Each structure stands twice: as C-alpha cells, then as structure tokens.
Tab-separated table of C-alpha atoms and ligand atoms in Angstrom:
chain	number	residue	atom	x	y	z
C	11	MET	CA	-22.931	-5.844	6.966
C	12	TYR	CA	-19.240	-4.471	7.840
C	13	LYS	CA	-18.179	-3.095	10.623
C	14	LEU	CA	-15.972	0.023	10.352
C	15	ILE	CA	-12.676	0.297	12.673
C	16	ASP	CA	-12.650	3.828	13.536
C	17	GLY	CA	-8.787	5.112	13.762
C	18	LYS	CA	-9.725	8.188	15.187
C	19	GLU	CA	-11.572	6.782	17.804
C	20	VAL	CA	-8.922	4.017	18.914
C	21	SER	CA	-6.270	6.698	18.492
C	22	LYS	CA	-8.341	9.370	21.044
C	23	SER	CA	-8.193	6.369	23.323
C	24	VAL	CA	-4.419	5.176	23.052
C	25	LYS	CA	-3.707	9.307	23.326
C	26	ASP	CA	-5.902	10.397	26.358
C	27	ARG	CA	-3.859	7.385	27.744
C	28	ILE	CA	-0.755	8.792	27.412
C	29	LYS	CA	-2.368	12.432	28.320
C	30	ALA	CA	-2.993	11.205	31.640
C	31	GLN	CA	0.498	9.350	32.297
C	32	THR	CA	1.723	12.756	31.144
C	33	GLU	CA	-0.576	15.059	33.607
C	34	LEU	CA	1.156	12.325	36.712
C	35	LEU	CA	4.689	13.141	35.720
C	36	ALA	CA	3.832	16.727	35.299
C	37	LYS	CA	2.532	17.153	38.681
C	38	GLU	CA	6.334	15.904	39.825
C	39	GLY	CA	7.758	18.692	37.373
C	40	LYS	CA	9.138	15.947	35.100
C	41	LYS	CA	8.360	16.855	30.884
C	42	ILE	CA	8.931	14.599	28.098
C	43	THR	CA	10.555	15.890	25.044
C	44	LEU	CA	10.390	14.700	21.383
C	45	ALA	CA	12.870	16.317	18.962
C	46	VAL	CA	11.696	16.095	15.282
C	47	ILE	CA	13.644	16.594	12.441
C	48	ILE	CA	12.859	17.737	8.879
C	49	VAL	CA	15.372	18.002	5.737
C	50	GLY	CA	13.967	19.907	2.826
C	51	ASN	CA	10.592	20.686	1.830
C	52	ASP	CA	8.694	17.444	1.123
C	53	SER	CA	5.059	18.523	1.430
C	54	ALA	CA	3.727	15.365	2.582
C	55	SER	CA	6.518	15.555	5.220
C	56	ARG	CA	5.622	19.034	6.677
C	57	VAL	CA	1.810	17.506	6.768
C	58	TYR	CA	3.255	14.306	8.946
C	59	VAL	CA	5.697	16.684	10.751
C	60	ASN	CA	2.656	18.954	11.632
C	61	ASN	CA	0.585	15.947	13.069
C	62	LYS	CA	2.999	14.668	14.875
C	63	LYS	CA	3.460	18.267	17.029
C	64	LYS	CA	-0.294	18.490	17.164
C	65	ALA	CA	-0.562	14.841	19.132
C	66	CYS	CA	2.238	16.023	21.310
C	67	GLU	CA	0.530	19.183	21.927
C	68	TYR	CA	-2.408	17.150	23.047
C	69	VAL	CA	-0.903	14.846	24.993
C	70	GLY	CA	1.398	17.063	26.414
C	71	PHE	CA	4.570	16.548	25.649
C	72	ILE	CA	7.253	19.574	24.488
C	73	SER	CA	8.013	19.560	20.573
C	74	GLU	CA	11.131	20.507	19.521
C	75	GLU	CA	11.256	21.051	15.484
C	76	TYR	CA	13.969	21.297	13.408
C	77	ALA	CA	13.637	22.350	9.673
C	78	LEU	CA	16.998	22.108	8.239
C	79	PRO	CA	17.413	22.880	4.357
C	80	ASP	CA	17.802	20.378	1.399
C	81	THR	CA	21.634	21.314	1.314
C	82	THR	CA	21.839	20.081	4.872
C	83	THR	CA	25.254	17.813	4.791
C	84	GLN	CA	25.066	13.935	6.231
C	85	SER	CA	27.311	15.036	8.583
C	86	GLU	CA	25.823	18.312	9.477
C	87	LEU	CA	22.319	16.033	10.199
C	88	ILE	CA	24.512	13.389	12.167
C	89	SER	CA	26.400	16.185	14.109
C	90	LEU	CA	22.550	17.651	15.079
C	91	ILE	CA	21.254	13.960	16.302
C	92	ASN	CA	24.688	13.515	18.334
C	93	GLU	CA	23.735	16.691	19.926
C	94	LEU	CA	20.123	15.405	20.641
C	95	ASN	CA	21.581	12.347	21.480
C	96	ASP	CA	23.556	13.581	24.198
C	97	ARG	CA	20.525	15.794	25.655
C	98	ALA	CA	18.942	14.407	28.908
C	99	ASP	CA	15.824	16.074	28.299
C	100	VAL	CA	15.636	15.031	25.005
C	101	ASN	CA	13.875	11.884	25.018
C	102	GLY	CA	12.970	10.893	21.708
C	103	ILE	CA	14.426	11.568	17.992
C	104	LEU	CA	12.240	11.419	15.271
C	105	CYS	CA	13.795	12.000	11.613
C	106	GLN	CA	11.084	11.975	9.089
C	107	LEU	CA	11.974	10.036	5.968
C	108	PRO	CA	12.274	10.491	3.149
C	109	LEU	CA	15.840	12.363	2.868
C	110	PRO	CA	17.107	14.131	0.200
C	111	LYS	CA	18.863	11.297	-2.499
C	112	THR	CA	22.386	12.666	-1.112
C	113	ILE	CA	21.970	11.920	2.248
C	114	ASP	CA	22.347	8.188	3.703
C	115	GLU	CA	19.023	7.051	5.405
C	116	LYS	CA	20.659	3.665	6.984
C	117	ALA	CA	23.252	6.217	7.984
C	118	VAL	CA	21.354	8.819	10.034
C	119	ILE	CA	18.941	5.872	11.505
C	120	ALA	CA	22.127	4.242	12.684
C	121	ALA	CA	23.149	7.590	14.292
C	122	ILE	CA	20.061	7.754	16.662
C	123	SER	CA	20.701	6.410	20.115
C	124	PRO	CA	18.301	3.270	20.511
C	125	LYS	CA	17.312	4.429	23.404
C	126	LYS	CA	15.773	7.172	21.670
C	127	ASP	CA	14.690	5.765	18.343
C	128	VAL	CA	11.028	6.244	19.147
C	129	ASP	CA	10.419	4.826	15.453
C	130	ALA	CA	11.777	1.320	15.984
C	131	PHE	CA	13.604	1.974	12.905
C	132	SER	CA	17.432	1.009	14.158
C	133	ALA	CA	19.023	-2.203	13.418
C	134	TYR	CA	19.055	-3.079	17.211
C	135	ASN	CA	15.095	-2.105	17.436
C	136	VAL	CA	14.387	-4.122	14.741
C	137	GLY	CA	16.454	-6.865	16.319
C	138	LYS	CA	14.438	-6.890	19.426
C	139	ILE	CA	11.172	-6.862	17.284
C	140	MET	CA	12.235	-9.694	16.059
C	141	ILE	CA	12.760	-11.667	19.107
C	142	GLY	CA	9.616	-10.604	20.479
C	143	ASP	CA	11.468	-8.347	23.234
C	144	TYR	CA	10.259	-5.080	22.775
C	145	ASP	CA	11.640	-1.591	23.956
C	146	PHE	CA	9.607	0.364	20.764
C	147	LEU	CA	7.283	-1.096	18.413
C	148	PRO	CA	7.186	-0.606	15.282
C	149	CYS	CA	4.351	2.454	14.910
C	150	THR	CA	2.393	1.377	11.852
C	151	PRO	CA	2.164	-1.810	12.467
C	152	ALA	CA	1.746	-1.250	16.081
C	153	GLY	CA	-0.779	1.305	15.768
C	154	VAL	CA	-2.798	-2.084	13.807
C	155	MET	CA	-2.528	-4.421	16.439
C	156	GLU	CA	-3.944	-1.879	18.923
C	157	MET	CA	-7.384	-1.440	16.467
C	158	LEU	CA	-7.559	-5.031	15.989
C	159	LYS	CA	-7.349	-5.405	20.243
C	160	PHE	CA	-9.622	-2.598	20.580
C	161	TYR	CA	-12.534	-4.461	18.206
C	162	ASN	CA	-11.622	-7.659	19.742
C	163	ILE	CA	-10.454	-9.194	16.480
C	164	ASP	CA	-8.570	-12.085	18.445
C	165	VAL	CA	-5.662	-13.447	15.361
C	166	GLU	CA	-4.575	-16.449	16.946
C	167	GLY	CA	-4.409	-19.037	14.628
C	168	LYS	CA	-5.965	-16.768	11.614
C	169	ASN	CA	-4.894	-16.786	8.378
C	170	SER	CA	-3.339	-13.236	7.660
C	171	VAL	CA	-1.831	-12.064	4.643
C	172	VAL	CA	0.162	-8.747	4.560
C	173	ILE	CA	0.585	-7.670	1.100
C	174	GLY	CA	4.210	-5.450	1.277
C	175	ARG	CA	7.388	-6.129	2.951
C	176	SER	CA	8.775	-3.363	3.529
C	177	ASN	CA	10.984	-2.646	6.732
C	178	ILE	CA	8.491	0.074	7.790
C	179	VAL	CA	5.671	-1.503	7.734
C	180	GLY	CA	4.904	-4.950	5.942
C	181	LYS	CA	8.096	-6.802	7.977
C	182	PRO	CA	7.197	-5.762	10.949
C	183	MET	CA	3.514	-6.073	10.678
C	184	SER	CA	3.681	-9.743	9.691
C	185	MET	CA	5.944	-9.918	13.060
C	186	LEU	CA	3.844	-8.636	15.120
C	187	LEU	CA	0.508	-10.824	13.593
C	188	LEU	CA	3.151	-13.795	13.726
C	189	HIS	CA	4.120	-13.057	18.089
C	190	SER	CA	0.179	-12.849	18.097
C	191	ASN	CA	0.142	-16.182	17.086
C	192	ALA	CA	-1.562	-15.808	13.634
C	193	THR	CA	-0.683	-17.778	10.523
C	194	VAL	CA	1.387	-15.543	8.483
C	195	SER	CA	2.103	-14.948	4.664
C	196	ILE	CA	3.850	-12.266	3.236
C	197	ALA	CA	3.184	-11.334	-0.025
C	198	HIS	CA	5.348	-8.845	-2.986
C	199	SER	CA	5.786	-7.654	-6.081
C	200	ARG	CA	6.857	-11.175	-7.611
C	201	THR	CA	3.829	-13.355	-5.579
C	202	LYS	CA	2.083	-15.369	-7.812
C	203	ASN	CA	-1.595	-15.754	-8.013
C	204	LEU	CA	-1.589	-12.921	-5.409
C	205	ALA	CA	-5.857	-13.175	-5.093
C	206	GLU	CA	-5.804	-17.102	-4.907
C	207	LEU	CA	-3.633	-16.431	-1.299
C	208	THR	CA	-5.154	-13.099	-0.720
C	209	LYS	CA	-8.969	-15.280	-0.780
C	210	GLY	CA	-7.743	-17.127	2.099
C	211	ALA	CA	-6.763	-14.761	4.374
C	212	ASP	CA	-8.892	-14.216	7.683
C	213	ILE	CA	-7.449	-10.915	8.054
C	214	LEU	CA	-5.478	-8.946	5.013
C	215	VAL	CA	-3.192	-6.056	5.659
C	216	ALA	CA	-2.464	-3.859	2.549
C	217	ALA	CA	1.024	-2.036	2.483
C	218	VAL	CA	1.674	-1.970	-1.034
C	219	GLY	CA	1.282	1.970	-2.162
C	220	LYS	CA	-1.154	1.631	-5.105
C	221	ALA	CA	-4.417	3.141	-5.332
C	222	LYS	CA	-7.703	1.002	-5.258
C	223	PHE	CA	-5.225	-1.993	-5.638
C	224	VAL	CA	-7.350	-4.838	-3.588
C	225	THR	CA	-10.359	-5.344	-5.224
C	226	ALA	CA	-13.726	-7.483	-4.363
C	227	ASP	CA	-12.681	-10.654	-6.307
C	228	MET	CA	-9.206	-10.881	-3.995
C	229	ILE	CA	-11.378	-10.518	-0.264
C	230	LYS	CA	-12.851	-14.024	1.570
C	231	ASP	CA	-16.130	-13.234	3.108
C	232	GLY	CA	-16.770	-11.549	6.523
C	233	ALA	CA	-12.499	-10.988	6.066
C	234	VAL	CA	-10.995	-8.236	8.129
C	235	VAL	CA	-9.153	-5.668	5.723
C	236	ILE	CA	-6.618	-2.900	6.968
C	237	ASP	CA	-5.942	-0.680	4.680
C	238	VAL	CA	-2.239	0.903	5.699
C	239	GLY	CA	-2.296	2.743	1.784
C	240	MET	CA	-1.837	6.548	1.585
C	241	ASN	CA	-2.273	7.388	-2.038
C	242	ARG	CA	-3.761	10.116	-4.232
C	243	ASP	CA	-6.455	8.776	-6.397
C	244	GLU	CA	-6.741	10.008	-10.336
C	245	ASN	CA	-8.767	12.860	-8.680
C	246	GLY	CA	-6.146	13.442	-6.198
C	247	LYS	CA	-8.386	12.607	-3.366
C	248	LEU	CA	-6.673	10.882	-0.781
C	249	CYS	CA	-7.320	6.606	-1.160
C	250	GLY	CA	-5.798	3.485	0.497
C	251	ASP	CA	-4.610	0.265	-1.112
C	252	VAL	CA	-7.962	-1.300	-0.717
C	253	ASP	CA	-11.107	-0.703	-3.350
C	254	PHE	CA	-13.211	0.450	-0.638
C	255	ASP	CA	-16.248	0.899	-2.128
C	256	ASN	CA	-15.865	-2.467	-3.702
C	257	VAL	CA	-14.492	-4.448	-0.621
C	258	CYS	CA	-16.602	-3.116	2.512
C	259	ASP	CA	-19.718	-5.133	1.713
C	260	LYS	CA	-17.336	-8.877	1.792
C	261	CYS	CA	-15.606	-7.644	5.271
C	262	SER	CA	-16.174	-7.933	8.419
C	263	TYR	CA	-14.393	-4.945	9.551
C	264	ILE	CA	-12.490	-2.590	7.087
C	265	THR	CA	-10.352	0.216	8.148
C	266	PRO	CA	-11.324	3.740	6.066
C	267	VAL	CA	-8.828	5.695	4.435
C	268	PRO	CA	-8.074	8.875	5.550
C	269	GLY	CA	-9.243	7.937	9.491
C	270	GLY	CA	-8.183	4.358	9.693
C	271	VAL	CA	-4.445	3.545	9.998
C	272	GLY	CA	-2.700	6.832	9.563
C	273	PRO	CA	-3.975	8.466	12.890
C	274	MET	CA	-2.767	5.194	15.201
C	275	THR	CA	0.651	5.569	13.727
C	276	ILE	CA	0.833	9.371	15.168
C	277	ALA	CA	-0.432	7.772	18.212
C	278	MET	CA	1.949	4.624	18.863
C	279	LEU	CA	5.001	7.065	17.830
C	280	MET	CA	3.246	8.737	21.251
C	281	GLN	CA	3.446	6.062	23.306
C	282	ASN	CA	7.180	5.076	22.290
C	283	THR	CA	8.197	8.572	23.699
C	284	LEU	CA	6.437	7.697	26.409
C	285	LYS	CA	8.262	4.444	27.084
C	286	ALA	CA	11.029	6.528	25.834
C	287	TYR	CA	11.325	8.475	28.983
C	288	TYR	CA	10.496	5.799	31.109
C	289	LEU	CA	13.102	3.535	29.940
C	290	GLN	CA	15.800	6.508	29.892
C	291	ASN	CA	14.429	7.398	34.197
C	292	ASN	CA	14.398	3.768	34.847
C	293	CYS	CA	10.430	3.693	35.798
O	321	NAP	P1	6.892	0.016	0.038
O	321	NAP	O1	8.327	0.425	0.790
O	321	NAP	O2	6.929	1.018	-1.461
O	321	NAP	O3	6.641	-1.077	-0.457
O	321	NAP	C1	5.286	-1.595	-1.008
O	321	NAP	C2	5.963	-3.035	-1.144
O	321	NAP	O4	4.259	-3.471	-1.727
O	321	NAP	C3	6.752	-3.691	-1.215
O	321	NAP	O5	7.440	-4.833	-0.333
O	321	NAP	C4	6.394	-4.545	-3.009
O	321	NAP	O6	7.157	-5.330	-3.345
O	321	NAP	C5	5.001	-4.523	-2.414
O	321	NAP	N1	4.360	-4.317	-3.811
O	321	NAP	C6	4.326	-3.749	-4.576
O	321	NAP	N2	4.100	-4.037	-5.946
O	321	NAP	C7	3.140	-5.228	-5.690
O	321	NAP	C8	2.069	-5.790	-6.163
O	321	NAP	N3	2.150	-5.736	-8.003
O	321	NAP	N4	1.433	-7.170	-5.728
O	321	NAP	C9	2.390	-7.586	-4.420
O	321	NAP	N5	2.946	-6.636	-4.235
O	321	NAP	C10	3.156	-5.675	-4.436
O	321	NAP	O7	5.749	0.744	0.911
O	321	NAP	P2	5.849	1.058	2.487
O	321	NAP	O8	6.613	2.142	2.945
O	321	NAP	O9	6.035	-0.310	3.279
O	321	NAP	O10	4.147	1.931	2.782
O	321	NAP	C11	3.022	1.060	1.309
O	321	NAP	C12	2.212	2.183	2.012
O	321	NAP	O11	1.875	2.571	3.795
O	321	NAP	C13	1.897	3.810	0.659
O	321	NAP	O12	1.068	3.761	0.225
O	321	NAP	C14	2.548	4.552	2.346
O	321	NAP	O13	1.984	5.957	2.014
O	321	NAP	C15	1.501	3.839	3.400
O	321	NAP	N6	1.852	4.357	4.877
O	321	NAP	C16	1.526	4.735	5.434
O	321	NAP	C17	1.328	4.771	6.574
O	321	NAP	C18	0.551	5.791	7.633
O	321	NAP	O14	0.756	5.580	8.745
O	321	NAP	N7	-0.850	4.821	7.197
O	321	NAP	C19	2.502	4.228	7.476
O	321	NAP	C20	3.914	4.435	6.610
O	321	NAP	C21	3.456	4.048	4.908
O	321	NAP	P3	8.734	-5.429	-3.516
O	321	NAP	O15	9.254	-5.728	-1.966
O	321	NAP	O16	8.558	-6.618	-4.348
O	321	NAP	O17	9.164	-4.137	-4.268
C-alpha cells in the first residue's frame, strides 16, 4: 500500500515556520516585501501570481504586484527591476515566466540583483547551487527535498532518476539530490531505453511536461515517485507527468497532482524571501 506525500500539509508546516519568524520581526517593526512582476495576460501565470500573493498574505509578507501590459518593452521592464533593486524595503523580486517573446528572459533574470533573486534563476545563484553553497534554493527542487525530509525518506546512496533537464527543475533537482548523496541519473528526450533506466530508480522525479507520461511498466516496486508535472489531460483536468492511477500501487510513496509539488514551490519561494531579508539585513 502506497503512502501519499501530502504537499499541502508539508507546505503548511513550512509556511507556519516562516509566519512565526515574520511575526517576531513584526514585533520589532520590521517588514518583508516580495515584488512580483507579471507581463501580459497568460492565464496560468495569473493563477501562479495569485497563489504567490495568497502565500505572502498567509506568512505576513507585503506583496507588491506589478501587472504590465504585453506591449511592455525589455528596457521598460529592466528599468522597473532596477528601481526595485534600489529599494531597500523590497527584499525579493520575482518576474513571472514565461515573458512575451519580444523580451529576452535571460536579460531580465540577469537584471535582478542576486541578493533579491528569490527564484534562484540568475547565473550567480545557479552557480552557488552547483557548488552547494546556497543563498537561495531553487524553489521546486527545494520543495521536493523538503517533502522527502518531512516523510523521513533518506536519499543517501539511493538510485535516483530525474526525467527532465530544464534549468528550472531537472538540473537543480539533480544537484540537490547529488548534494544529499543520492546516485543521480538525468534523463531527457534523447535518452535511450528510458524505462530500463527508470526501472532501476529507488527515487524517480518526473519533470517532463507530458500528461501521464510515466507508466507502471517504468516503475520499480517500492519506488518513491515525485511528480513535478502540471499538465491538462484529455478532459482539461489538471494532471501530472505520472499516470497516477496505474502507478501508485507499485510505489512506497507518491505525490498527487494537484496537491503535491505545486504548493511546495510556493512555500519555498516564501522561505527564500525570508532568507533574502536576513541576507540584506546581515542577520
Ligand atoms: P521543460 O523546460 O519543457 O523541460 C522538460 C524536460 O523533459 C526537457 O529536459 C526534455 O528533454 C524532457 N523530455 C521531454 N520529452 C521527453 C521524453 N519523451 N523522454 C524523456 N525526457 C523528455 O519543462 P520544465 O519547466 O522542467 O517543467 C516540467 C513540468 O513541470 C511541466 O509540466 C511544468 O508545468 C511543471 N512544473 C511544475 C512546477 C511546480 O511547482 N509543480 C514548477 C515548474 C514546472 P530535452 O531537454 O531533451 O528537450
């Protein structure tokens, strides 16, 4: 019988910890602010931004939203980021991706001060993740690690396979597992015999972006399966990269979608924002 990894419960415990810290700071008149920039009208981005705003309210942060039209130019966006970089009362800056095609995402990410880069997307913070000397943890992978810790799932020495090698999920996920002494393989669209690889995985992380891509024949009995995917199935219903109904009985632990990794990503964003405050105030 598998155990469900409840991302809502784990994320609440993380957010409650942050809320307690925020309340202590508030007693000394100190406030934490996260600035969130959204460009254009992407409906998924709007949902993510609203969820981030709600999480800020929950933990007691001030959330400043900058909703810009999709006609915004790159230089206008970077000017706004520069203003936010210069404001001492803004602790974290997040620019919701994707951006309109007319804007170079790399240039925008590079414009955010590394000390306020709470998504940990900048080359500086990615470099720090590589050497295991973190200021900010990459939110989604850090959320996965937090869930594993919460359920006392030890990764040391375990065969771990991460499907996906994006800069946002797959690569940093592999690094965090590696830093926790897992033996890590990274699979991608050119990987041959994927099922052979995944069948050896004690821990399988799916970050592919394809609905129900991971099927029961790809799973080792007793595996821990973490589903990062957020997709729509043929009926428009939210689903992960894992074919949950068919896979779950082979697992020791599995995350649901929704209610798994998603809430964790936002909780870790709150944690990074608190860390940003501490870094900027030398505490
Ligand atoms: P991405 O940038 O599109 O990367 C997808 C990865 O999957 C790529 O590395 C790609 O390989 C690999 N892939 C595609 N087809 C494959 C195949 N047939 N076999 C093996 N690998 C294959 O996506 P992402 O940003 O990492 O996101 C992945 C999923 O996670 C999406 O559903 C996204 O919505 C979701 N997500 C969720 C959260 C959350 O908070 N829950 C956060 C971020 C992302 P190549 O590199 O060779 O193309």
